[in-house]
Tab-separated table of C-alpha atoms in Angstrom:
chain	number	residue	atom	x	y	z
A	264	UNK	CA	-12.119	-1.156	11.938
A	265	UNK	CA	-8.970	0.601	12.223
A	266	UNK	CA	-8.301	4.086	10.449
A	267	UNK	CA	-5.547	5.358	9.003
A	268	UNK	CA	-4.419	9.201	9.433
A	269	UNK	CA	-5.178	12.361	7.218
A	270	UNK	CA	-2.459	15.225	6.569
A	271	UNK	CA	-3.351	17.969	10.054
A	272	UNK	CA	-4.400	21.196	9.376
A	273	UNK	CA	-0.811	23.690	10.866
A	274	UNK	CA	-2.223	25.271	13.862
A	275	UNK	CA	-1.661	29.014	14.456
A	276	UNK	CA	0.882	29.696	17.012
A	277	UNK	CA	0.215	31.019	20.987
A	278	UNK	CA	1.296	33.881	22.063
A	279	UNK	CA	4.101	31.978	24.536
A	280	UNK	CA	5.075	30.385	21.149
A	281	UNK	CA	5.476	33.589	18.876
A	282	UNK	CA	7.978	35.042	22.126
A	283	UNK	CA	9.972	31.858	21.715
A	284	UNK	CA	10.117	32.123	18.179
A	285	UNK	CA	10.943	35.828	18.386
A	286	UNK	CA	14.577	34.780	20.532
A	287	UNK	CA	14.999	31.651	18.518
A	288	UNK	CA	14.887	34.215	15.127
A	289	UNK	CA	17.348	36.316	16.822
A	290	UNK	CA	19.519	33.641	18.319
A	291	UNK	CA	19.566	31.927	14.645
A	292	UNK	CA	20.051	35.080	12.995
A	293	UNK	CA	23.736	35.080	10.886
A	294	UNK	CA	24.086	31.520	11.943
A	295	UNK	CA	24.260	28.254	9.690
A	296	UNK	CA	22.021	25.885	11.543
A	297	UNK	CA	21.916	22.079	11.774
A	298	UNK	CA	18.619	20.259	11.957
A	299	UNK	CA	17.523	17.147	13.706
A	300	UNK	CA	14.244	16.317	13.381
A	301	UNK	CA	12.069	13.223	14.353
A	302	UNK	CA	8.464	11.772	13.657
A	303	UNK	CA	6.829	15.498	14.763
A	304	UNK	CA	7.517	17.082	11.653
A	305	UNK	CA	5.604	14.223	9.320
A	306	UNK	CA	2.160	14.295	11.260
A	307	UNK	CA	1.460	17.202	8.650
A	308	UNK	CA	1.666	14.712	6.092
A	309	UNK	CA	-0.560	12.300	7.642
A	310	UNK	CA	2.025	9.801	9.503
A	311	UNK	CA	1.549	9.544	13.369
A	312	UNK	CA	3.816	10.528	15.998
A	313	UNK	CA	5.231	7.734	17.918
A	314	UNK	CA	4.936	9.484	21.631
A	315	UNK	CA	2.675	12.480	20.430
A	316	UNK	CA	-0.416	13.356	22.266
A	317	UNK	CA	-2.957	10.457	21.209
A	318	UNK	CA	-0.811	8.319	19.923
A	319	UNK	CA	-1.519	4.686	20.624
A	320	UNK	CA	0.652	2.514	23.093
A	321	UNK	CA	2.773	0.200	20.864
A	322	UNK	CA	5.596	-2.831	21.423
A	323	UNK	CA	7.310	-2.644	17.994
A	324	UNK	CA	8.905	-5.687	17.608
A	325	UNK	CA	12.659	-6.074	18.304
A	326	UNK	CA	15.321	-6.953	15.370
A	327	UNK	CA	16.178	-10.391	17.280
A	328	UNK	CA	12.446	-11.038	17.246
A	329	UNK	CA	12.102	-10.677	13.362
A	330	UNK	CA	15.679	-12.492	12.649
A	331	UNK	CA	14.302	-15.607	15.146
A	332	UNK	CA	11.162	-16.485	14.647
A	333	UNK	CA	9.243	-16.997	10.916
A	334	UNK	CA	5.657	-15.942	12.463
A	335	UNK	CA	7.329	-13.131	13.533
A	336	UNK	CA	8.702	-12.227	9.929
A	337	UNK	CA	5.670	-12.714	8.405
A	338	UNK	CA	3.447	-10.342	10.551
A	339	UNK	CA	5.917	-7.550	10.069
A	340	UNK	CA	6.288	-8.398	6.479
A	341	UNK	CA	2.256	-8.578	6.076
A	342	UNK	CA	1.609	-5.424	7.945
A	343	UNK	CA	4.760	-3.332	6.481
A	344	UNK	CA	3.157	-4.258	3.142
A	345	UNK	CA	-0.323	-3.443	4.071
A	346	UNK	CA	0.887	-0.180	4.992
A	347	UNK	CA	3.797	1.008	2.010
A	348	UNK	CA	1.187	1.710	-0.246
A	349	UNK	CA	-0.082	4.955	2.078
A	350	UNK	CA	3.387	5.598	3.870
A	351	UNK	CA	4.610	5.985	0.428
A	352	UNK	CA	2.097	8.061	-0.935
A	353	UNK	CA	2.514	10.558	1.609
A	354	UNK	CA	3.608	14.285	0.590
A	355	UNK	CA	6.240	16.685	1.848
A	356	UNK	CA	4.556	19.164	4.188
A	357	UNK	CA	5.140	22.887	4.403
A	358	UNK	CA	7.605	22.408	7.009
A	359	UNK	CA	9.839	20.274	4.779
A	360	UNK	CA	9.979	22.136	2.122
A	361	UNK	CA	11.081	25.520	4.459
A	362	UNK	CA	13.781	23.530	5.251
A	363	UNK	CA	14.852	22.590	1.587
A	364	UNK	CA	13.897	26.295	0.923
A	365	UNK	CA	16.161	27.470	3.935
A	366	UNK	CA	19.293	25.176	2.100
A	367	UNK	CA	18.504	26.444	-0.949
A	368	UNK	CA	19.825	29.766	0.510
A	369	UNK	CA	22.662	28.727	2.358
A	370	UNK	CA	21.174	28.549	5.880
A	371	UNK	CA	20.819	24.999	6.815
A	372	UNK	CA	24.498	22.887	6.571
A	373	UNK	CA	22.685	19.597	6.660
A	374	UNK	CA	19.430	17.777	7.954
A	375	UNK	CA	19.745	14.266	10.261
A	376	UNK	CA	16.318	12.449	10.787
A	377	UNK	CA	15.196	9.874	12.381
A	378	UNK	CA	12.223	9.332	10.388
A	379	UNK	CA	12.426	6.935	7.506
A	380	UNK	CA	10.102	8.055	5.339
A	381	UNK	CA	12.109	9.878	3.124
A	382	UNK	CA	9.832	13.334	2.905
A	383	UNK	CA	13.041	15.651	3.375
A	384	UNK	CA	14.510	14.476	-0.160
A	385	UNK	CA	11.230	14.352	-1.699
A	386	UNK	CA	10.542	18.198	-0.847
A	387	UNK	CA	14.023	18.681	-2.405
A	388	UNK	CA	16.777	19.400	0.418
A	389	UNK	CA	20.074	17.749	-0.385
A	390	UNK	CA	22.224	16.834	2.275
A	391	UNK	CA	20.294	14.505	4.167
A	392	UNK	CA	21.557	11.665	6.251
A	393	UNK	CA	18.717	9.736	7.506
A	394	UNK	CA	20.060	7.527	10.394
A	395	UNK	CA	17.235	5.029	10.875
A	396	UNK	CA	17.297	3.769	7.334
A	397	UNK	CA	14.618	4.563	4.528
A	398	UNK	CA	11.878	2.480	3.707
A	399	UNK	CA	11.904	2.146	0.007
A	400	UNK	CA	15.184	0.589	0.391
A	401	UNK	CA	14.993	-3.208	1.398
A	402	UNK	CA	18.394	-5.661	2.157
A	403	UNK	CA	19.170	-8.929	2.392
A	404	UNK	CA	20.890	-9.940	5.279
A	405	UNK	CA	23.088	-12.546	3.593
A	406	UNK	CA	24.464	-11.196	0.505
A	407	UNK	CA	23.638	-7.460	1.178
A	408	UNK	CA	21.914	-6.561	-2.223
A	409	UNK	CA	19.762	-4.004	-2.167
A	410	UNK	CA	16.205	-3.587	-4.139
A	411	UNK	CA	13.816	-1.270	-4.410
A	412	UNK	CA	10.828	-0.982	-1.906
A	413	UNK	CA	8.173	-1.297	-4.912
A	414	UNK	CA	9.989	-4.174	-6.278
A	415	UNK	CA	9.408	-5.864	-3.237
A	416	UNK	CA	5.912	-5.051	-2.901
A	417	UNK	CA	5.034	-6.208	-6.327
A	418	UNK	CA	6.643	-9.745	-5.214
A	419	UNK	CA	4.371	-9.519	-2.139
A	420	UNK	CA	1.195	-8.962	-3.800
A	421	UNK	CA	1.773	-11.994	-6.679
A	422	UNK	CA	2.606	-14.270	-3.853
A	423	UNK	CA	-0.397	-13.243	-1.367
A	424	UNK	CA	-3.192	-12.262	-3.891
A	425	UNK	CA	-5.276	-12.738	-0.410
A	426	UNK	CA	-4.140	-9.880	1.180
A	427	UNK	CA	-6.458	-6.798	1.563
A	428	UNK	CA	-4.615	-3.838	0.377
A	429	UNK	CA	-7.516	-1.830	0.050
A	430	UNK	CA	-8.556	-1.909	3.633
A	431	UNK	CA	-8.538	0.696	5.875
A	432	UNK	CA	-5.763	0.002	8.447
A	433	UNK	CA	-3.753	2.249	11.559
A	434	UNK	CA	-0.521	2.869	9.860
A	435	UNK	CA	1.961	3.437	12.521
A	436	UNK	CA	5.278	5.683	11.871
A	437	UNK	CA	7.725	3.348	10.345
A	438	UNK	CA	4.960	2.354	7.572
A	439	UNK	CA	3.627	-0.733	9.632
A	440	UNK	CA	-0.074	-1.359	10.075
A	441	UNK	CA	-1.727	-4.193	12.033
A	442	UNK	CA	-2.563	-7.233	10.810
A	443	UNK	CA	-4.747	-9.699	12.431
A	444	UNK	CA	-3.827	-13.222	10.732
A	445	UNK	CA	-0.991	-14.333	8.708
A	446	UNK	CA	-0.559	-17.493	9.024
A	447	UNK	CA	-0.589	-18.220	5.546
A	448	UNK	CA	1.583	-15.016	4.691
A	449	UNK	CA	4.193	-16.267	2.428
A	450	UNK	CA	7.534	-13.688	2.716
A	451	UNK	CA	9.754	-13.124	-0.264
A	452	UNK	CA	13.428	-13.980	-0.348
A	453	UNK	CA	16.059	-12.367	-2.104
A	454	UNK	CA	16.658	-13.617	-5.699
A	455	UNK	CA	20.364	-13.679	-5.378
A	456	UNK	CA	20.761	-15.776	-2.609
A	457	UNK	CA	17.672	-16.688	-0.850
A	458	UNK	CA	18.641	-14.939	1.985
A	459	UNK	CA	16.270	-12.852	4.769
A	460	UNK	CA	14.781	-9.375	3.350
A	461	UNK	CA	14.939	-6.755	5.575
A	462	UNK	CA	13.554	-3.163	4.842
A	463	UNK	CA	17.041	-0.668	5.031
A	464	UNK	CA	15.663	0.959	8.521
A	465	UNK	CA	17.167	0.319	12.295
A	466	UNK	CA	14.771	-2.040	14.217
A	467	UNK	CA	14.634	-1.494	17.917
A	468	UNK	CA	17.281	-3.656	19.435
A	469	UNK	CA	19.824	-2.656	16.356
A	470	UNK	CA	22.286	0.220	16.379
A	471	UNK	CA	22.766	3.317	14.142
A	472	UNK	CA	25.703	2.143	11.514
A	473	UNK	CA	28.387	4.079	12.835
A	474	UNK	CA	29.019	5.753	9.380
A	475	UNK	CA	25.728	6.951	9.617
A	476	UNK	CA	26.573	8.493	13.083
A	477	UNK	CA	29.614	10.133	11.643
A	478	UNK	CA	27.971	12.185	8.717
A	479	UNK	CA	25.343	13.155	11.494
A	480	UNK	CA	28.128	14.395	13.844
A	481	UNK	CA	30.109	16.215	10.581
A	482	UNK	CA	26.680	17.804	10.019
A	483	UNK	CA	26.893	19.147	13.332
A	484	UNK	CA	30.234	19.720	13.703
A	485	UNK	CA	29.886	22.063	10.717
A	486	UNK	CA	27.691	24.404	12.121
A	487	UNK	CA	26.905	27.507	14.346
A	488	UNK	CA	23.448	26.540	16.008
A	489	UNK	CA	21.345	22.920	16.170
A	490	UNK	CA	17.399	23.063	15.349
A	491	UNK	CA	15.826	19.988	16.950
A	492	UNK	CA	12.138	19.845	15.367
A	493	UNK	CA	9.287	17.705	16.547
A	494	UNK	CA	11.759	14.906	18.418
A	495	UNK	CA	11.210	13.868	22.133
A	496	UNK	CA	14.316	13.113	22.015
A	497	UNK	CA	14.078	9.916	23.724
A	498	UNK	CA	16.452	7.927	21.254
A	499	UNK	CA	19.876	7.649	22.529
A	500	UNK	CA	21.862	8.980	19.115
A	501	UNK	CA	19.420	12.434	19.375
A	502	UNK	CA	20.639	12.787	22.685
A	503	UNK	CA	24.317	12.357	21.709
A	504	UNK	CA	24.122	14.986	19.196
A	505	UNK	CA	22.351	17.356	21.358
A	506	UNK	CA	25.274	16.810	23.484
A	507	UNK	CA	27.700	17.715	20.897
A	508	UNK	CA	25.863	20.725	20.378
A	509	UNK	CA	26.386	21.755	24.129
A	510	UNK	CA	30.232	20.734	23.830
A	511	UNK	CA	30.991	22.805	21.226
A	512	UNK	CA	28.936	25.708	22.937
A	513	UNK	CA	26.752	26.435	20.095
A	514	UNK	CA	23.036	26.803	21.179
A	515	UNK	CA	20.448	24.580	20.684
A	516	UNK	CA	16.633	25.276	19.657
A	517	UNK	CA	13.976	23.024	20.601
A	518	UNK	CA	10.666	22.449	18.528
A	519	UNK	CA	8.368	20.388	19.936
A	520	UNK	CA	4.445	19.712	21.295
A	521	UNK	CA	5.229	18.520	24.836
A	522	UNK	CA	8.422	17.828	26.910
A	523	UNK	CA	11.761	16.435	25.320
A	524	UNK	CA	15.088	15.066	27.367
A	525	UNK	CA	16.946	17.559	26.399
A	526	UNK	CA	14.562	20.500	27.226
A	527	UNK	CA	16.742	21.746	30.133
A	528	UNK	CA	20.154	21.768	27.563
A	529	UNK	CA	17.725	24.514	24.827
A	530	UNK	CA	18.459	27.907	24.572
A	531	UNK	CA	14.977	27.953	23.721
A	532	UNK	CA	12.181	25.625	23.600
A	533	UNK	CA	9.338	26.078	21.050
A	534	UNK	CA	6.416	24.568	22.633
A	535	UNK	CA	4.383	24.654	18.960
A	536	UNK	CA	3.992	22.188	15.826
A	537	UNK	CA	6.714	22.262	13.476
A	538	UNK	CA	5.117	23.180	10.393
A	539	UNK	CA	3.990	26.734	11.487
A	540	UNK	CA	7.258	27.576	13.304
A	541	UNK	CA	9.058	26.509	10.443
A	542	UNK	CA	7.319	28.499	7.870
A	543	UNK	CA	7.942	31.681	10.192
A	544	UNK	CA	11.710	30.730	10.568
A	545	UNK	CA	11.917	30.394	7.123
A	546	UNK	CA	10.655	33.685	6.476
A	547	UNK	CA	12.622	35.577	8.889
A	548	UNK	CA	15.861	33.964	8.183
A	549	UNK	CA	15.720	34.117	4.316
A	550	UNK	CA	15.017	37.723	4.709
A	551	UNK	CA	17.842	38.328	7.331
């Protein structure tokens, strides 16, 4: 049986950690910061890290894969349903809401994320651009109208009364779980068109929309240091905004369990989880 993933408990931070965080707090002090984060700062909430320590070996499938090929539409339909009803029930963690807290007070000048579970609005920060999509948005590819994620899964269920939404599945970052037959899956089309459905988030194999790219960069653009929290950094558009950090000479901070690419470009590196780090920025910077 697979198993799905409980909230962590923060871990307390190392001494190496709490010396980082000491030159990050000065560094950051005075400065309106920037934040990029990616999949590290959810695993408080219960979602797994993509390329964390542990986390399984996956081959997500591509976006010319699901546009091709029915069976391959219907597995990611099947398992994306199969695991909404927990992605979506997740709750913001301490770390997101010490960034919301840390707008609130005029510290942060936006948030970019490449997660798509849409925990930074939910623990109340406001400028958000989220540039991998959202998953309670869904599209169709035809037309373009846009529904609701719930609406959606209501169709699902009436059509596929079969499917086991009470079993206990591995729900994987992007809300997908694994699914072992669905060859009688039937997928729902959009009611203004018939078109293909497609939850609003990138696929591997698609691009960030441009416009999306461009509020990330103004986000950046805007402001005196860049906070990268719990991202490898291994997607290309991280890296690009990293580098516009460096070309505008502002300094970059680095939270993250574990290596990143851009480790060598950080004026400091956090080597800690992001909730704990963030609850002791938050405190140090609100106070400053």
């Amino acid at each position: 049986m697979a198993h799905s993933s409980a909230p962590a408990q923060p871990l307390p931070l190392g001494d190496a950690a709490r010396a980082s965080l000491d030159e990050a707090i000065a560094l950051l002090a005075g400065r309106r910061i920037a934040v990029l984060t990616g999949a590290g700062i959810s695993t408080d909430s219960g979602i797994p890290d993509y390329r964390g320590a542990g986390a399984p070996v996956r081959t997500p499938m591509t976006f010319s894969q699901f546009l091709a090929d029915e069976p391959y539409r219907k597995r990611y339909w099947a398992g994306s349903h199969l695991g909404w009803s927990r992605f979506a029930s997740a709750r913001p963690n301490d770390g997101h809401r010490a960034l919301a807290e840390l707008e609130d007070h005029g510290r942060i000048a936006g948030v970019v994320t490449q997660n798509v579970d849409g925990l930074h609005v939910r623990a109340g920060s406001r400028r958000v651009v989220d540039l991998h999509g959202s998953m309670d948005r869904v599209v169709c590819l035809h037309c373009g109208q846009a529904f609701a994620r719930d609406s959606i899964a209501d169709r699902i269920t009436a059509l596929n009364p079969w499917l086991d939404v009470d079993a206990e599945h591995r729900v994987n970052p992007d809300g997908d779980a694994e699914v072992d037959d669905v060859s009688r899956f039937a997928i729902p089309e959009c009611t203004v068109c018939g078109g293909t459905l497609k939850p609003d988030i990138v696929f591997f194999g698609e691009f960030v929309p441009p416009v999306k790219f461009e509020e990330a960069r103004g986000i950046v653009a805007r402001a005196d240091a860049l906070l990268v929290l719990g991202s490898s950094l291994v997607v290309n558009s991280g890296v690009r905004l990293v580098g516009l950090a460096a070309k505008r000479r502002i300094p970059t901070i680095i939270v993250n369990r574990g290596e990143t690419k851009a480790d060598a470009r950080a004026a400091v590196k956090i080597d800690a989880g992001t909730t704990e780090t963030l609850a002791a920025l938050r405190d140090a910077l609100i106070a400053d």
